[in-house]
Amino acid sequence: MNTLFGEKKAEAKKIVLTSVDQYPEAPISLGTTLSNFTGDWRTFIPVVNEDKCVKCYICWKFCPEPAIYIKPDGYVAIDYDYCKGCGICANECPTKAITMEKEEK
Amino acid sequence: MEYKPIRKVVSGNYAAAYAALHARVQVVAAYPITPQTSIIEKIAEFIANGEADIQYVPVESEHSAMAACIGASAAGARAFTATSAQGLALMHEMLHWASGARLPIVMVDVNRAMAPPWSVWDDQTDSLAQRDTGWMQFYAENNQEVYDGVLMAFKVAETVNLPAMIVESAFILSHTYDVIEMIPQELVDEFLPPRKPLYDLADFEREPFSVGSLATPADYYEFRYKIQKSMEEAKKVIKEVGREFGERFGRDYSQMIETYRTDDADFVFMGMGSLMGTVKEAVDILRQEGYKVGAAKVRWFRPFPKEELYELAKNVDGIAVLDRNYSFGMEGILFTEAKGALYNTDAKPLMKNYIVGLGGRDFTVNDVRKIAENMKAVIEKGELDVEVDWYHLKR
Ligand code: SF4
Ligand code: SF4
């Protein structure tokens, strides 16, 4: 599995595309979504309850931002620099392991 | 396998449907609109008879038809649709989406005049209004070129990752039957292997990714440049694919502007689509009458064959640009493009624009003769009478 997001994310965040040749042919996530921090859009924040999580990664597939990553222990975690608080993950999680809570700022 | 063409009498629309079948398209999403309807009816018939393994998506509008093709193409499928006029206009937003996401969808547009006044007849304004959407555009002269064009378009589109539109005339081609040579399936398969997508949404082994994701001002610009670079690249690919088609099947499409008897011509008629069949016929007759004329049929309007136009223009005294379309507030669209392409060159033929055949009005050999007489006089005098001539106007 390609892990550009996941553990290597901290590195990926540093990517700044400085020449046109570094861009992908089509505008897919790489380099566009990553450089766009959507984390300050939120009112509600997703919180993962590992007791209920069955590691199905449906949340990971559905998240429209590069906000969910898989930790080395297999559970999912949320990168709040990118999470815009849309709640799709909470809605799609089959075990209701993700809840949306009002964010205290 | 030796190439033995299969001769069949088909309409332009059936030629398009057979080409889609032979290209082994996997998804067709379409909405019926006159005069395109019989393309998708024929494809539906292939599916009903078990002749084709195609996922057909009936949709409630052309906007959705293109949206469904975009989804299918992003998932890795070879997607096809067809439309006309108002339907094409309704797709406009999605056309930008397809090219921006770099999806090699192929579509047949049956050229039809825009309403009102309501009209179902031939006119190129519908497709030319989509000029800036990032779609390649091929204008077919006859039913054979509709068939060949679809097959070549898939190959070109899938090489440069841009969508392509094959344009045929309403009724003049779409509903008129003619003998065409079709290619046996095995040979089409050799010419057009299965698509290898740039990015495959259905590849579940890789990290999830979003398609067409947001680009801030820091990144948007570069993606536009990449489309332009691929359009330039497409010129090369089009010529190669056109040459390969000729070597395999005997019909050479390596010229983006097909020139006919232009070598020693004083002036040429330039235009696109079925009307150029009439022009070629007229050129033969005019040559017997002592006119040194030729025809230049612009096959690919996007990418625009600037270089080929230059080669043509530097050897003639005049170009009569025949536009079956109009850009209000300016002039015929091909005329603008051709003049613009030549401005910074040393080729300066006299160029005059004739607006012909709008809304399906007949354009005949005799019309070409009248235009030739006028053009000859203009060149002899060395100056234009009018720049844009509404040729058929009832005065
Ligand atoms: S709330 Fe939305 S953006 Fe945040 S992790 Fe869930 S799906 Fe992703
Ligand atoms: S969808 Fe729910 S159960 Fe599945 S990985 Fe995400 S949090 Fe865990």
PDB file of C-alpha atoms and ligand atoms in Angstrom, chain A residues 47-50 52-60 68 74-76 89-90 92-98, ligand 2:
ATOM      1  CA  VAL A  47     -13.700  11.793  17.560  1.00  0.00           C
ATOM      2  CA  VAL A  48     -12.765   8.134  17.086  1.00  0.00           C
ATOM      3  CA  ASN A  49     -13.708   5.578  19.730  1.00  0.00           C
ATOM      4  CA  GLU A  50     -11.239   2.712  19.298  1.00  0.00           C
ATOM      5  CA  LYS A  52     -16.003   0.386  18.648  1.00  0.00           C
ATOM      6  CA  CYS A  53     -13.675   0.593  15.618  1.00  0.00           C
ATOM      7  CA  VAL A  54     -13.446  -2.619  13.586  1.00  0.00           C
ATOM      8  CA  LYS A  55     -10.712  -1.317  11.217  1.00  0.00           C
ATOM      9  CA  CYS A  56     -12.888  -1.498   8.124  1.00  0.00           C
ATOM     10  CA  TYR A  57     -11.414   1.807   6.804  1.00  0.00           C
ATOM     11  CA  ILE A  58     -14.681   2.938   5.326  1.00  0.00           C
ATOM     12  CA  CYS A  59     -14.146   6.332   6.978  1.00  0.00           C
ATOM     13  CA  TRP A  60     -10.680   6.504   5.371  1.00  0.00           C
ATOM     14  CA  ILE A  68      -7.907  10.284   8.045  1.00  0.00           C
ATOM     15  CA  GLY A  74      -4.220  -0.325  12.476  1.00  0.00           C
ATOM     16  CA  TYR A  75      -6.651   2.100  14.078  1.00  0.00           C
ATOM     17  CA  VAL A  76      -7.625   5.269  12.275  1.00  0.00           C
ATOM     18  CA  CYS A  89     -16.840   9.728   8.379  1.00  0.00           C
ATOM     19  CA  ALA A  90     -19.243   9.642  11.329  1.00  0.00           C
ATOM     20  CA  GLU A  92     -20.519   6.292   7.063  1.00  0.00           C
ATOM     21  CA  CYS A  93     -18.915   4.393   9.962  1.00  0.00           C
ATOM     22  CA  PRO A  94     -20.887   1.144  10.250  1.00  0.00           C
ATOM     23  CA  THR A  95     -20.259   0.756  13.992  1.00  0.00           C
ATOM     24  CA  LYS A  96     -20.802   4.400  14.954  1.00  0.00           C
ATOM     25  CA  ALA A  97     -17.226   4.531  16.215  1.00  0.00           C
ATOM     26  CA  ILE A  98     -16.922   8.176  15.142  1.00  0.00           C
TER      27      ILE A  98
HETATM   28  S1  SF4 C   2     -15.442   3.395   9.564  1.00  0.00           S
HETATM   29 FE1  SF4 C   2     -15.588   3.226  11.798  1.00  0.00          FE
HETATM   30  S2  SF4 C   2     -15.089   1.103  12.208  1.00  0.00           S
HETATM   31 FE2  SF4 C   2     -14.409   1.500  10.128  1.00  0.00          FE
HETATM   32  S3  SF4 C   2     -12.266   2.113  10.367  1.00  0.00           S
HETATM   33 FE3  SF4 C   2     -13.462   3.996  10.419  1.00  0.00          FE
HETATM   34  S4  SF4 C   2     -13.854   4.362  12.579  1.00  0.00           S
HETATM   35 FE4  SF4 C   2     -13.183   2.252  12.404  1.00  0.00          FE
END
